């Protein structure tokens, strides 16, 4: 099996991770606990891409709107579509990151790093200040990747544990919505 086949075969892991992260963020009102760090804010924003099928029968559905209007995306999950891409806001402490995460390749797109005092200055004529600003941006991007990797690690531990069946039931109830999960 070559690398391309392996990536195609395992793309569901990233799609499941995005769905699980969306569920976790809504489970506690946008707050997700990172062990050793505390709570971080994870908000799924205005844009989601869902996929259904493979190869020539592949269909894609873009859902956009305000956070409260992502019901169409949830309906897509109910119909068997998989969350392939989402625009996410992640807040840890004073830092706010905005990015699009692609599930299949775990690829970051349109990353907006937090503003800092160094990035707010327009004077980039000083080479040392410019170098410091670049190093700060690299640090912030590495922090974003570290946080997402930690969330992925938690998902994979949950996904491979005996508790996954219970977690999956909770996710299914969440997808169906409160009216169906309560039997109303």
PDB file of C-alpha atoms in Angstrom:
ATOM      1  CA  UNK A   1       0.000   0.000   0.000  1.00  0.00           C
ATOM      2  CA  UNK A   2       1.490   3.324  -0.980  1.00  0.00           C
ATOM      3  CA  UNK A   3       1.206   6.556   0.982  1.00  0.00           C
ATOM      4  CA  UNK A   4      -1.681   7.952  -1.084  1.00  0.00           C
ATOM      5  CA  UNK A   5      -3.761   4.806  -0.515  1.00  0.00           C
ATOM      6  CA  UNK A   6      -2.944   4.889   3.200  1.00  0.00           C
ATOM      7  CA  UNK A   7      -4.042   8.539   3.496  1.00  0.00           C
ATOM      8  CA  UNK A   8      -7.271   7.806   1.596  1.00  0.00           C
ATOM      9  CA  UNK A   9      -7.971   4.792   3.818  1.00  0.00           C
ATOM     10  CA  UNK A  10      -7.398   6.685   7.095  1.00  0.00           C
ATOM     11  CA  UNK A  11      -9.071  10.006   6.226  1.00  0.00           C
ATOM     12  CA  UNK A  12     -12.067   9.031   8.348  1.00  0.00           C
ATOM     13  CA  UNK A  13      -9.986   9.537  11.510  1.00  0.00           C
ATOM     14  CA  UNK A  14      -9.656  13.280  10.882  1.00  0.00           C
ATOM     15  CA  UNK A  15     -13.333  13.538   9.954  1.00  0.00           C
ATOM     16  CA  UNK A  16     -14.340  11.752  13.148  1.00  0.00           C
ATOM     17  CA  UNK A  17     -11.984  14.002  15.116  1.00  0.00           C
ATOM     18  CA  UNK A  18     -13.681  17.136  13.764  1.00  0.00           C
ATOM     19  CA  UNK A  19     -17.126  15.742  14.591  1.00  0.00           C
ATOM     20  CA  UNK A  20     -15.997  14.710  18.089  1.00  0.00           C
ATOM     21  CA  UNK A  21     -14.425  18.150  18.683  1.00  0.00           C
ATOM     22  CA  UNK A  22     -17.619  19.906  17.565  1.00  0.00           C
ATOM     23  CA  UNK A  23     -19.602  17.668  19.944  1.00  0.00           C
ATOM     24  CA  UNK A  24     -17.162  18.306  22.812  1.00  0.00           C
ATOM     25  CA  UNK A  25     -17.276  22.056  22.288  1.00  0.00           C
ATOM     26  CA  UNK A  26     -21.082  22.116  22.369  1.00  0.00           C
ATOM     27  CA  UNK A  27     -21.271  19.686  25.287  1.00  0.00           C
ATOM     28  CA  UNK A  28     -19.834  22.297  27.669  1.00  0.00           C
ATOM     29  CA  UNK A  29     -20.918  25.531  25.986  1.00  0.00           C
ATOM     30  CA  UNK A  30     -17.745  25.930  23.932  1.00  0.00           C
ATOM     31  CA  UNK A  31     -15.344  24.909  26.670  1.00  0.00           C
ATOM     32  CA  UNK A  32     -13.084  21.875  26.284  1.00  0.00           C
ATOM     33  CA  UNK A  33     -10.815  20.670  29.070  1.00  0.00           C
ATOM     34  CA  UNK A  34      -7.171  20.060  28.268  1.00  0.00           C
ATOM     35  CA  UNK A  35      -5.516  18.014  31.033  1.00  0.00           C
ATOM     36  CA  UNK A  36      -2.739  19.998  32.669  1.00  0.00           C
ATOM     37  CA  UNK A  37      -3.814  23.220  30.976  1.00  0.00           C
ATOM     38  CA  UNK A  38      -7.436  23.725  31.976  1.00  0.00           C
ATOM     39  CA  UNK A  39     -10.344  24.822  29.860  1.00  0.00           C
ATOM     40  CA  UNK A  40      -9.929  26.255  26.396  1.00  0.00           C
ATOM     41  CA  UNK A  41     -12.640  27.722  24.223  1.00  0.00           C
ATOM     42  CA  UNK A  42     -13.400  25.902  20.956  1.00  0.00           C
ATOM     43  CA  UNK A  43     -16.081  27.430  18.742  1.00  0.00           C
ATOM     44  CA  UNK A  44     -17.107  26.093  15.359  1.00  0.00           C
ATOM     45  CA  UNK A  45     -17.699  29.186  13.285  1.00  0.00           C
ATOM     46  CA  UNK A  46     -19.561  30.082  10.147  1.00  0.00           C
ATOM     47  CA  UNK A  47     -18.177  27.581   7.666  1.00  0.00           C
ATOM     48  CA  UNK A  48     -18.268  23.784   7.420  1.00  0.00           C
ATOM     49  CA  UNK A  49     -17.708  21.390   4.533  1.00  0.00           C
ATOM     50  CA  UNK A  50     -19.367  17.982   4.646  1.00  0.00           C
ATOM     51  CA  UNK A  51     -18.714  15.051   2.315  1.00  0.00           C
ATOM     52  CA  UNK A  52     -20.663  12.010   1.315  1.00  0.00           C
ATOM     53  CA  UNK A  53     -19.569   9.064  -0.815  1.00  0.00           C
ATOM     54  CA  UNK A  54     -16.248   8.252  -2.435  1.00  0.00           C
ATOM     55  CA  UNK A  55     -14.639   8.643  -5.835  1.00  0.00           C
ATOM     56  CA  UNK A  56     -17.004   9.688  -8.616  1.00  0.00           C
ATOM     57  CA  UNK A  57     -20.029   9.524  -6.311  1.00  0.00           C
ATOM     58  CA  UNK A  58     -18.462  11.990  -3.863  1.00  0.00           C
ATOM     59  CA  UNK A  59     -20.770  14.859  -2.910  1.00  0.00           C
ATOM     60  CA  UNK A  60     -19.784  17.955  -0.973  1.00  0.00           C
ATOM     61  CA  UNK A  61     -22.029  20.293   0.953  1.00  0.00           C
ATOM     62  CA  UNK A  62     -20.924  23.687   2.268  1.00  0.00           C
ATOM     63  CA  UNK A  63     -22.794  25.000   5.292  1.00  0.00           C
ATOM     64  CA  UNK A  64     -22.235  28.569   6.305  1.00  0.00           C
ATOM     65  CA  UNK A  65     -23.986  30.954   8.614  1.00  0.00           C
ATOM     66  CA  UNK A  66     -23.893  32.082  12.170  1.00  0.00           C
ATOM     67  CA  UNK A  67     -22.968  29.574  14.840  1.00  0.00           C
ATOM     68  CA  UNK A  68     -26.569  29.030  15.829  1.00  0.00           C
ATOM     69  CA  UNK A  69     -27.468  28.323  12.219  1.00  0.00           C
ATOM     70  CA  UNK A  70     -25.257  25.264  11.796  1.00  0.00           C
ATOM     71  CA  UNK A  71     -28.334  23.059  12.042  1.00  0.00           C
ATOM     72  CA  UNK A  72     -27.961  22.177   8.354  1.00  0.00           C
ATOM     73  CA  UNK A  73     -24.498  20.769   9.059  1.00  0.00           C
ATOM     74  CA  UNK A  74     -25.890  18.691  11.906  1.00  0.00           C
ATOM     75  CA  UNK A  75     -28.646  17.472   9.578  1.00  0.00           C
ATOM     76  CA  UNK A  76     -25.918  16.499   7.105  1.00  0.00           C
ATOM     77  CA  UNK A  77     -24.274  14.388   9.824  1.00  0.00           C
ATOM     78  CA  UNK A  78     -27.656  12.804  10.472  1.00  0.00           C
ATOM     79  CA  UNK A  79     -27.844  11.869   6.785  1.00  0.00           C
ATOM     80  CA  UNK A  80     -24.445  10.167   6.935  1.00  0.00           C
ATOM     81  CA  UNK A  81     -22.273  12.985   5.628  1.00  0.00           C
ATOM     82  CA  UNK A  82     -18.855  13.411   7.205  1.00  0.00           C
ATOM     83  CA  UNK A  83     -17.416  16.673   8.478  1.00  0.00           C
ATOM     84  CA  UNK A  84     -14.428  17.299   6.226  1.00  0.00           C
ATOM     85  CA  UNK A  85     -13.531  20.888   7.011  1.00  0.00           C
ATOM     86  CA  UNK A  86     -14.473  23.464   9.629  1.00  0.00           C
ATOM     87  CA  UNK A  87     -13.660  27.030  10.541  1.00  0.00           C
ATOM     88  CA  UNK A  88     -12.690  27.042  14.219  1.00  0.00           C
ATOM     89  CA  UNK A  89     -12.001  29.696  16.830  1.00  0.00           C
ATOM     90  CA  UNK A  90      -9.750  28.485  19.623  1.00  0.00           C
ATOM     91  CA  UNK A  91      -9.016  30.590  22.702  1.00  0.00           C
ATOM     92  CA  UNK A  92      -6.406  29.716  25.301  1.00  0.00           C
ATOM     93  CA  UNK A  93      -5.780  32.366  27.905  1.00  0.00           C
ATOM     94  CA  UNK A  94      -5.228  35.694  26.159  1.00  0.00           C
ATOM     95  CA  UNK A  95      -4.554  34.098  22.776  1.00  0.00           C
ATOM     96  CA  UNK A  96      -7.304  33.744  20.173  1.00  0.00           C
ATOM     97  CA  UNK A  97      -6.657  31.652  17.068  1.00  0.00           C
ATOM     98  CA  UNK A  98      -8.920  31.383  14.028  1.00  0.00           C
ATOM     99  CA  UNK A  99      -8.268  28.711  11.437  1.00  0.00           C
ATOM    100  CA  UNK A 100      -9.802  26.233   9.047  1.00  0.00           C
ATOM    101  CA  UNK A 101      -8.950  22.594   9.717  1.00  0.00           C
ATOM    102  CA  UNK A 102      -9.241  19.975   7.005  1.00  0.00           C
ATOM    103  CA  UNK A 103     -10.084  16.577   8.467  1.00  0.00           C
ATOM    104  CA  UNK A 104      -8.586  14.235   5.871  1.00  0.00           C
ATOM    105  CA  UNK A 105      -5.072  15.651   5.980  1.00  0.00           C
ATOM    106  CA  UNK A 106      -5.278  17.538   9.290  1.00  0.00           C
ATOM    107  CA  UNK A 107      -4.265  20.565   7.274  1.00  0.00           C
ATOM    108  CA  UNK A 108      -4.424  24.098   8.691  1.00  0.00           C
ATOM    109  CA  UNK A 109      -5.748  26.770   6.333  1.00  0.00           C
ATOM    110  CA  UNK A 110      -6.437  30.495   6.669  1.00  0.00           C
ATOM    111  CA  UNK A 111      -4.731  30.678  10.053  1.00  0.00           C
ATOM    112  CA  UNK A 112      -5.199  33.938  11.923  1.00  0.00           C
ATOM    113  CA  UNK A 113      -2.784  34.111  14.837  1.00  0.00           C
ATOM    114  CA  UNK A 114      -3.397  36.197  17.963  1.00  0.00           C
ATOM    115  CA  UNK A 115      -2.429  39.835  17.872  1.00  0.00           C
ATOM    116  CA  UNK A 116       0.433  40.743  20.145  1.00  0.00           C
ATOM    117  CA  UNK A 117       2.297  43.951  20.955  1.00  0.00           C
ATOM    118  CA  UNK A 118       4.970  42.954  18.455  1.00  0.00           C
ATOM    119  CA  UNK A 119       2.515  42.459  15.597  1.00  0.00           C
ATOM    120  CA  UNK A 120       0.691  45.714  16.311  1.00  0.00           C
ATOM    121  CA  UNK A 121       3.776  47.837  15.567  1.00  0.00           C
ATOM    122  CA  UNK A 122       4.052  49.113  12.009  1.00  0.00           C
ATOM    123  CA  UNK A 123       7.754  49.938  12.277  1.00  0.00           C
ATOM    124  CA  UNK A 124       9.464  46.983  10.658  1.00  0.00           C
ATOM    125  CA  UNK A 125      12.558  48.974   9.595  1.00  0.00           C
ATOM    126  CA  UNK A 126      14.456  47.624  12.558  1.00  0.00           C
ATOM    127  CA  UNK A 127      15.768  44.169  11.532  1.00  0.00           C
ATOM    128  CA  UNK A 128      15.890  42.949  15.132  1.00  0.00           C
ATOM    129  CA  UNK A 129      12.259  43.865  15.718  1.00  0.00           C
ATOM    130  CA  UNK A 130      11.255  42.203  12.439  1.00  0.00           C
ATOM    131  CA  UNK A 131      13.157  39.053  13.414  1.00  0.00           C
ATOM    132  CA  UNK A 132      11.521  39.085  16.860  1.00  0.00           C
ATOM    133  CA  UNK A 133       8.098  39.459  15.283  1.00  0.00           C
ATOM    134  CA  UNK A 134       8.748  36.523  12.936  1.00  0.00           C
ATOM    135  CA  UNK A 135       9.966  34.332  15.796  1.00  0.00           C
ATOM    136  CA  UNK A 136       6.888  35.284  17.840  1.00  0.00           C
ATOM    137  CA  UNK A 137       4.596  34.307  14.928  1.00  0.00           C
ATOM    138  CA  UNK A 138       6.394  30.975  14.591  1.00  0.00           C
ATOM    139  CA  UNK A 139       5.958  30.373  18.340  1.00  0.00           C
ATOM    140  CA  UNK A 140       2.238  31.179  18.166  1.00  0.00           C
ATOM    141  CA  UNK A 141       1.726  28.848  15.196  1.00  0.00           C
ATOM    142  CA  UNK A 142       3.597  26.073  17.011  1.00  0.00           C
ATOM    143  CA  UNK A 143       1.357  26.655  20.036  1.00  0.00           C
ATOM    144  CA  UNK A 144      -1.737  26.276  17.852  1.00  0.00           C
ATOM    145  CA  UNK A 145      -0.413  23.013  16.401  1.00  0.00           C
ATOM    146  CA  UNK A 146       0.492  21.779  19.893  1.00  0.00           C
ATOM    147  CA  UNK A 147      -3.035  22.464  21.195  1.00  0.00           C
ATOM    148  CA  UNK A 148      -4.709  20.757  18.216  1.00  0.00           C
ATOM    149  CA  UNK A 149      -2.326  17.803  18.542  1.00  0.00           C
ATOM    150  CA  UNK A 150      -3.240  17.517  22.226  1.00  0.00           C
ATOM    151  CA  UNK A 151      -6.949  17.543  21.330  1.00  0.00           C
ATOM    152  CA  UNK A 152      -6.257  14.875  18.685  1.00  0.00           C
ATOM    153  CA  UNK A 153      -4.365  12.800  21.265  1.00  0.00           C
ATOM    154  CA  UNK A 154      -7.346  12.970  23.644  1.00  0.00           C
ATOM    155  CA  UNK A 155      -9.684  11.964  20.802  1.00  0.00           C
ATOM    156  CA  UNK A 156      -7.496   9.002  19.796  1.00  0.00           C
ATOM    157  CA  UNK A 157      -7.262   7.805  23.406  1.00  0.00           C
ATOM    158  CA  UNK A 158     -11.047   8.016  23.684  1.00  0.00           C
ATOM    159  CA  UNK A 159     -11.557   6.448  20.232  1.00  0.00           C
ATOM    160  CA  UNK A 160      -9.402   3.424  21.094  1.00  0.00           C
ATOM    161  CA  UNK A 161     -10.722   2.970  24.643  1.00  0.00           C
ATOM    162  CA  UNK A 162     -13.551   0.770  25.863  1.00  0.00           C
ATOM    163  CA  UNK A 163     -15.510   3.957  26.610  1.00  0.00           C
ATOM    164  CA  UNK A 164     -15.788   4.811  22.909  1.00  0.00           C
ATOM    165  CA  UNK A 165     -19.152   3.059  22.567  1.00  0.00           C
ATOM    166  CA  UNK A 166     -20.659   5.302  25.290  1.00  0.00           C
ATOM    167  CA  UNK A 167     -19.065   8.400  23.740  1.00  0.00           C
ATOM    168  CA  UNK A 168     -20.435   7.392  20.328  1.00  0.00           C
ATOM    169  CA  UNK A 169     -23.936   7.049  21.804  1.00  0.00           C
ATOM    170  CA  UNK A 170     -23.642  10.583  23.235  1.00  0.00           C
ATOM    171  CA  UNK A 171     -22.487  11.908  19.866  1.00  0.00           C
ATOM    172  CA  UNK A 172     -25.425  10.216  18.120  1.00  0.00           C
ATOM    173  CA  UNK A 173     -27.864  11.737  20.634  1.00  0.00           C
ATOM    174  CA  UNK A 174     -26.265  15.147  20.064  1.00  0.00           C
ATOM    175  CA  UNK A 175     -26.594  14.785  16.282  1.00  0.00           C
ATOM    176  CA  UNK A 176     -30.251  13.820  16.582  1.00  0.00           C
ATOM    177  CA  UNK A 177     -30.871  16.839  18.786  1.00  0.00           C
ATOM    178  CA  UNK A 178     -32.581  17.262  22.115  1.00  0.00           C
ATOM    179  CA  UNK A 179     -36.104  16.480  20.881  1.00  0.00           C
ATOM    180  CA  UNK A 180     -35.208  13.005  19.590  1.00  0.00           C
ATOM    181  CA  UNK A 181     -32.786  12.142  22.402  1.00  0.00           C
ATOM    182  CA  UNK A 182     -35.443  12.838  25.008  1.00  0.00           C
ATOM    183  CA  UNK A 183     -38.094  11.013  23.029  1.00  0.00           C
ATOM    184  CA  UNK A 184     -40.231  14.162  22.660  1.00  0.00           C
TER     185      UNK A 184
END
